[in-house]
PDB file of C-alpha atoms in Angstrom:
ATOM      1  CA  UNK A   1    -100.764  18.642 -89.730  1.00  0.00           C
ATOM      2  CA  UNK A   2    -102.963  14.785 -89.600  1.00  0.00           C
ATOM      3  CA  UNK A   3    -105.752  16.293 -86.957  1.00  0.00           C
ATOM      4  CA  UNK A   4    -107.678  19.775 -86.426  1.00  0.00           C
ATOM      5  CA  UNK A   5    -108.930  20.180 -83.387  1.00  0.00           C
ATOM      6  CA  UNK A   6    -112.174  22.700 -82.707  1.00  0.00           C
ATOM      7  CA  UNK A   7    -110.903  25.921 -80.264  1.00  0.00           C
ATOM      8  CA  UNK A   8    -113.354  25.889 -77.582  1.00  0.00           C
ATOM      9  CA  UNK A   9    -112.264  27.863 -75.123  1.00  0.00           C
ATOM     10  CA  UNK A  10    -112.849  32.612 -75.210  1.00  0.00           C
ATOM     11  CA  UNK A  11    -109.238  33.916 -75.333  1.00  0.00           C
ATOM     12  CA  UNK A  12    -110.252  36.556 -72.642  1.00  0.00           C
ATOM     13  CA  UNK A  13    -107.617  38.967 -71.096  1.00  0.00           C
ATOM     14  CA  UNK A  14    -109.791  39.179 -67.211  1.00  0.00           C
ATOM     15  CA  UNK A  15    -107.905  42.357 -66.593  1.00  0.00           C
ATOM     16  CA  UNK A  16    -105.294  40.338 -64.825  1.00  0.00           C
ATOM     17  CA  UNK A  17    -102.134  42.755 -63.342  1.00  0.00           C
ATOM     18  CA  UNK A  18    -100.010  39.185 -64.069  1.00  0.00           C
ATOM     19  CA  UNK A  19     -95.803  39.150 -62.875  1.00  0.00           C
ATOM     20  CA  UNK A  20     -92.982  37.747 -64.651  1.00  0.00           C
ATOM     21  CA  UNK A  21     -90.769  34.744 -63.765  1.00  0.00           C
ATOM     22  CA  UNK A  22     -90.159  32.031 -61.999  1.00  0.00           C
ATOM     23  CA  UNK A  23     -91.229  31.609 -57.985  1.00  0.00           C
ATOM     24  CA  UNK A  24     -90.164  27.747 -57.800  1.00  0.00           C
ATOM     25  CA  UNK A  25     -88.115  25.455 -60.015  1.00  0.00           C
ATOM     26  CA  UNK A  26     -87.532  21.842 -59.303  1.00  0.00           C
ATOM     27  CA  UNK A  27     -85.281  19.477 -61.837  1.00  0.00           C
ATOM     28  CA  UNK A  28     -86.651  16.046 -61.546  1.00  0.00           C
ATOM     29  CA  UNK A  29     -83.980  13.462 -63.259  1.00  0.00           C
ATOM     30  CA  UNK A  30     -86.303  11.947 -65.929  1.00  0.00           C
ATOM     31  CA  UNK A  31     -85.931   8.000 -65.240  1.00  0.00           C
ATOM     32  CA  UNK A  32     -87.102   8.663 -61.334  1.00  0.00           C
ATOM     33  CA  UNK A  33     -90.086   8.732 -62.525  1.00  0.00           C
ATOM     34  CA  UNK A  34     -92.505   5.579 -62.573  1.00  0.00           C
ATOM     35  CA  UNK A  35     -95.661   7.049 -63.580  1.00  0.00           C
ATOM     36  CA  UNK A  36     -97.302  10.591 -63.929  1.00  0.00           C
ATOM     37  CA  UNK A  37    -101.217  10.427 -64.318  1.00  0.00           C
ATOM     38  CA  UNK A  38    -102.221  13.947 -66.980  1.00  0.00           C
ATOM     39  CA  UNK A  39    -106.333  14.196 -67.462  1.00  0.00           C
ATOM     40  CA  UNK A  40    -108.150  14.972 -70.743  1.00  0.00           C
ATOM     41  CA  UNK A  41    -107.436  18.769 -69.639  1.00  0.00           C
ATOM     42  CA  UNK A  42    -102.739  18.380 -69.703  1.00  0.00           C
ATOM     43  CA  UNK A  43    -102.706  18.351 -65.626  1.00  0.00           C
ATOM     44  CA  UNK A  44    -100.178  15.869 -63.869  1.00  0.00           C
ATOM     45  CA  UNK A  45    -103.385  14.998 -61.421  1.00  0.00           C
ATOM     46  CA  UNK A  46    -100.465  12.548 -59.689  1.00  0.00           C
ATOM     47  CA  UNK A  47     -96.816  11.871 -60.024  1.00  0.00           C
ATOM     48  CA  UNK A  48     -94.639   9.072 -58.760  1.00  0.00           C
ATOM     49  CA  UNK A  49     -91.037   8.759 -58.272  1.00  0.00           C
ATOM     50  CA  UNK A  50     -88.791   5.799 -57.254  1.00  0.00           C
ATOM     51  CA  UNK A  51     -88.132   5.138 -53.898  1.00  0.00           C
ATOM     52  CA  UNK A  52     -85.650   7.812 -52.608  1.00  0.00           C
ATOM     53  CA  UNK A  53     -86.250  10.249 -55.332  1.00  0.00           C
ATOM     54  CA  UNK A  54     -84.532  13.415 -55.092  1.00  0.00           C
ATOM     55  CA  UNK A  55     -86.463  16.525 -57.164  1.00  0.00           C
ATOM     56  CA  UNK A  56     -83.843  19.197 -56.893  1.00  0.00           C
ATOM     57  CA  UNK A  57     -84.408  22.959 -56.478  1.00  0.00           C
ATOM     58  CA  UNK A  58     -83.027  25.421 -58.927  1.00  0.00           C
ATOM     59  CA  UNK A  59     -82.601  29.089 -57.040  1.00  0.00           C
ATOM     60  CA  UNK A  60     -84.382  31.224 -59.365  1.00  0.00           C
ATOM     61  CA  UNK A  61     -83.220  34.760 -57.258  1.00  0.00           C
ATOM     62  CA  UNK A  62     -84.311  38.300 -59.492  1.00  0.00           C
ATOM     63  CA  UNK A  63     -84.601  35.564 -63.111  1.00  0.00           C
ATOM     64  CA  UNK A  64     -82.568  33.528 -62.988  1.00  0.00           C
ATOM     65  CA  UNK A  65     -84.851  31.263 -64.031  1.00  0.00           C
ATOM     66  CA  UNK A  66     -86.641  31.254 -67.282  1.00  0.00           C
ATOM     67  CA  UNK A  67     -89.019  29.498 -69.038  1.00  0.00           C
ATOM     68  CA  UNK A  68     -89.521  29.749 -73.026  1.00  0.00           C
ATOM     69  CA  UNK A  69     -91.582  28.201 -75.224  1.00  0.00           C
ATOM     70  CA  UNK A  70     -91.501  27.457 -78.752  1.00  0.00           C
ATOM     71  CA  UNK A  71     -93.917  25.694 -81.718  1.00  0.00           C
ATOM     72  CA  UNK A  72     -91.890  22.924 -83.393  1.00  0.00           C
ATOM     73  CA  UNK A  73     -93.384  21.850 -86.547  1.00  0.00           C
ATOM     74  CA  UNK A  74     -91.846  18.670 -88.923  1.00  0.00           C
ATOM     75  CA  UNK A  75     -94.175  17.128 -91.154  1.00  0.00           C
ATOM     76  CA  UNK A  76     -94.804  14.382 -89.498  1.00  0.00           C
ATOM     77  CA  UNK A  77     -96.453  16.331 -85.952  1.00  0.00           C
ATOM     78  CA  UNK A  78     -96.075  20.197 -84.091  1.00  0.00           C
ATOM     79  CA  UNK A  79     -95.242  20.297 -80.420  1.00  0.00           C
ATOM     80  CA  UNK A  80     -93.593  22.825 -77.964  1.00  0.00           C
ATOM     81  CA  UNK A  81     -89.817  23.248 -77.727  1.00  0.00           C
ATOM     82  CA  UNK A  82     -89.135  23.783 -74.214  1.00  0.00           C
ATOM     83  CA  UNK A  83     -86.164  25.478 -72.653  1.00  0.00           C
ATOM     84  CA  UNK A  84     -85.126  26.034 -69.289  1.00  0.00           C
ATOM     85  CA  UNK A  85     -81.814  28.384 -68.292  1.00  0.00           C
ATOM     86  CA  UNK A  86     -80.820  28.663 -65.144  1.00  0.00           C
ATOM     87  CA  UNK A  87     -78.059  29.896 -62.531  1.00  0.00           C
ATOM     88  CA  UNK A  88     -75.669  28.021 -60.853  1.00  0.00           C
ATOM     89  CA  UNK A  89     -74.587  30.192 -58.295  1.00  0.00           C
ATOM     90  CA  UNK A  90     -71.120  27.522 -57.055  1.00  0.00           C
ATOM     91  CA  UNK A  91     -68.118  28.024 -57.945  1.00  0.00           C
ATOM     92  CA  UNK A  92     -66.594  25.303 -55.513  1.00  0.00           C
ATOM     93  CA  UNK A  93     -65.135  22.563 -57.552  1.00  0.00           C
ATOM     94  CA  UNK A  94     -66.870  19.514 -55.643  1.00  0.00           C
ATOM     95  CA  UNK A  95     -70.345  21.161 -56.166  1.00  0.00           C
ATOM     96  CA  UNK A  96     -70.162  23.237 -59.515  1.00  0.00           C
ATOM     97  CA  UNK A  97     -68.255  19.915 -61.173  1.00  0.00           C
ATOM     98  CA  UNK A  98     -70.512  17.190 -59.530  1.00  0.00           C
ATOM     99  CA  UNK A  99     -73.682  19.564 -61.379  1.00  0.00           C
ATOM    100  CA  UNK A 100     -71.974  20.297 -64.252  1.00  0.00           C
ATOM    101  CA  UNK A 101     -72.106  16.007 -64.844  1.00  0.00           C
ATOM    102  CA  UNK A 102     -74.835  15.114 -63.861  1.00  0.00           C
ATOM    103  CA  UNK A 103     -76.162  17.868 -66.686  1.00  0.00           C
ATOM    104  CA  UNK A 104     -73.878  16.905 -69.672  1.00  0.00           C
ATOM    105  CA  UNK A 105     -75.088  12.915 -69.307  1.00  0.00           C
ATOM    106  CA  UNK A 106     -78.656  13.269 -67.875  1.00  0.00           C
ATOM    107  CA  UNK A 107     -82.607  14.190 -69.224  1.00  0.00           C
ATOM    108  CA  UNK A 108     -84.821  16.339 -67.138  1.00  0.00           C
ATOM    109  CA  UNK A 109     -87.555  17.629 -66.229  1.00  0.00           C
ATOM    110  CA  UNK A 110     -88.606  21.470 -64.692  1.00  0.00           C
ATOM    111  CA  UNK A 111     -91.394  21.454 -62.435  1.00  0.00           C
ATOM    112  CA  UNK A 112     -91.836  25.420 -62.111  1.00  0.00           C
ATOM    113  CA  UNK A 113     -94.039  26.977 -60.117  1.00  0.00           C
ATOM    114  CA  UNK A 114     -94.232  31.042 -61.496  1.00  0.00           C
ATOM    115  CA  UNK A 115     -94.146  34.633 -60.092  1.00  0.00           C
ATOM    116  CA  UNK A 116     -97.836  35.313 -60.617  1.00  0.00           C
ATOM    117  CA  UNK A 117    -100.632  33.250 -58.226  1.00  0.00           C
ATOM    118  CA  UNK A 118    -103.551  33.413 -60.720  1.00  0.00           C
ATOM    119  CA  UNK A 119    -100.573  30.888 -63.172  1.00  0.00           C
ATOM    120  CA  UNK A 120    -100.473  26.946 -62.870  1.00  0.00           C
ATOM    121  CA  UNK A 121     -97.564  25.610 -62.306  1.00  0.00           C
ATOM    122  CA  UNK A 122     -96.194  23.598 -65.578  1.00  0.00           C
ATOM    123  CA  UNK A 123     -93.487  20.253 -66.190  1.00  0.00           C
ATOM    124  CA  UNK A 124     -91.477  20.321 -69.147  1.00  0.00           C
ATOM    125  CA  UNK A 125     -89.782  17.713 -70.514  1.00  0.00           C
ATOM    126  CA  UNK A 126     -92.595  15.688 -69.191  1.00  0.00           C
ATOM    127  CA  UNK A 127     -92.891  13.550 -72.751  1.00  0.00           C
ATOM    128  CA  UNK A 128     -89.459  13.641 -74.236  1.00  0.00           C
ATOM    129  CA  UNK A 129     -86.771  15.383 -71.351  1.00  0.00           C
ATOM    130  CA  UNK A 130     -84.548  18.445 -71.177  1.00  0.00           C
ATOM    131  CA  UNK A 131     -81.196  17.499 -72.641  1.00  0.00           C
ATOM    132  CA  UNK A 132     -78.445  20.431 -71.901  1.00  0.00           C
ATOM    133  CA  UNK A 133     -78.307  23.294 -75.452  1.00  0.00           C
ATOM    134  CA  UNK A 134     -75.683  25.533 -73.589  1.00  0.00           C
ATOM    135  CA  UNK A 135     -73.368  25.931 -71.120  1.00  0.00           C
ATOM    136  CA  UNK A 136     -71.509  29.238 -71.097  1.00  0.00           C
ATOM    137  CA  UNK A 137     -68.908  30.589 -68.196  1.00  0.00           C
ATOM    138  CA  UNK A 138     -67.506  33.916 -67.875  1.00  0.00           C
ATOM    139  CA  UNK A 139     -64.928  35.854 -66.090  1.00  0.00           C
ATOM    140  CA  UNK A 140     -65.970  38.585 -66.529  1.00  0.00           C
ATOM    141  CA  UNK A 141     -69.630  38.567 -66.862  1.00  0.00           C
ATOM    142  CA  UNK A 142     -72.419  37.883 -64.495  1.00  0.00           C
ATOM    143  CA  UNK A 143     -69.792  36.656 -61.173  1.00  0.00           C
ATOM    144  CA  UNK A 144     -68.835  34.138 -63.047  1.00  0.00           C
ATOM    145  CA  UNK A 145     -71.215  32.199 -62.649  1.00  0.00           C
ATOM    146  CA  UNK A 146     -72.339  29.769 -65.109  1.00  0.00           C
ATOM    147  CA  UNK A 147     -75.726  29.978 -67.070  1.00  0.00           C
ATOM    148  CA  UNK A 148     -77.006  26.491 -67.794  1.00  0.00           C
ATOM    149  CA  UNK A 149     -79.794  26.036 -70.788  1.00  0.00           C
ATOM    150  CA  UNK A 150     -81.279  22.517 -70.803  1.00  0.00           C
ATOM    151  CA  UNK A 151     -84.115  22.116 -73.968  1.00  0.00           C
ATOM    152  CA  UNK A 152     -86.193  19.362 -76.002  1.00  0.00           C
ATOM    153  CA  UNK A 153     -84.148  17.483 -77.677  1.00  0.00           C
ATOM    154  CA  UNK A 154     -83.637  18.296 -81.263  1.00  0.00           C
ATOM    155  CA  UNK A 155     -84.848  15.140 -82.514  1.00  0.00           C
ATOM    156  CA  UNK A 156     -87.677  15.241 -80.338  1.00  0.00           C
ATOM    157  CA  UNK A 157     -91.572  15.396 -81.175  1.00  0.00           C
ATOM    158  CA  UNK A 158     -91.967  18.962 -78.914  1.00  0.00           C
ATOM    159  CA  UNK A 159     -93.544  18.657 -76.069  1.00  0.00           C
ATOM    160  CA  UNK A 160     -97.770  19.603 -74.832  1.00  0.00           C
ATOM    161  CA  UNK A 161     -98.520  22.630 -72.319  1.00  0.00           C
ATOM    162  CA  UNK A 162     -98.854  20.005 -69.212  1.00  0.00           C
ATOM    163  CA  UNK A 163     -99.800  22.059 -65.957  1.00  0.00           C
ATOM    164  CA  UNK A 164     -99.520  20.658 -62.682  1.00  0.00           C
ATOM    165  CA  UNK A 165    -102.147  20.414 -59.975  1.00  0.00           C
ATOM    166  CA  UNK A 166    -102.106  21.418 -56.390  1.00  0.00           C
ATOM    167  CA  UNK A 167    -101.772  17.809 -55.347  1.00  0.00           C
ATOM    168  CA  UNK A 168     -98.787  16.521 -57.824  1.00  0.00           C
ATOM    169  CA  UNK A 169     -96.948  19.762 -56.914  1.00  0.00           C
ATOM    170  CA  UNK A 170     -96.876  18.710 -53.135  1.00  0.00           C
ATOM    171  CA  UNK A 171     -95.455  15.634 -54.005  1.00  0.00           C
ATOM    172  CA  UNK A 172     -92.857  17.178 -56.170  1.00  0.00           C
ATOM    173  CA  UNK A 173     -92.097  19.966 -53.739  1.00  0.00           C
ATOM    174  CA  UNK A 174     -92.361  17.081 -50.785  1.00  0.00           C
ATOM    175  CA  UNK A 175     -89.599  14.638 -52.071  1.00  0.00           C
ATOM    176  CA  UNK A 176     -86.746  18.334 -52.818  1.00  0.00           C
ATOM    177  CA  UNK A 177     -82.792  17.860 -51.396  1.00  0.00           C
ATOM    178  CA  UNK A 178     -82.329  19.894 -48.268  1.00  0.00           C
TER     179      UNK A 178
END
């Protein structure tokens, strides 16, 4: 590794009960973000979207969405390989085909608020963007819905864990498609 950083925080349990799953998630077209301000603790303190840009709410019903992070190690860098899995519940061809076409050709960020009220929202894909890596539809399982995974591109360095402060989260939710 090129640089060693000092660990200077206690790793504690603090008797928190925790909670699993995602409460809210918004996909953001990577090119719709004109700027972000990230402080020294890896918090997004401000985010600016192009004029008229919208964030796309993703249904998280019954754990229909999931974030995973894993170590991404190379000879020159260390980062996180982020994957976001979600279910497309629409079977209407116009809606489903439009969404799938955009997913197949786009790069995205995912703003994710966990069910755990003590957790800060997370921004996946801030540096590299997330690209589609898998899409599965099975007419006999899961109601015939399509499950999609978008992830850090294979040739990318990887991401840092980035969290979102409330003011930036408000910017993201205020721009959602209704």
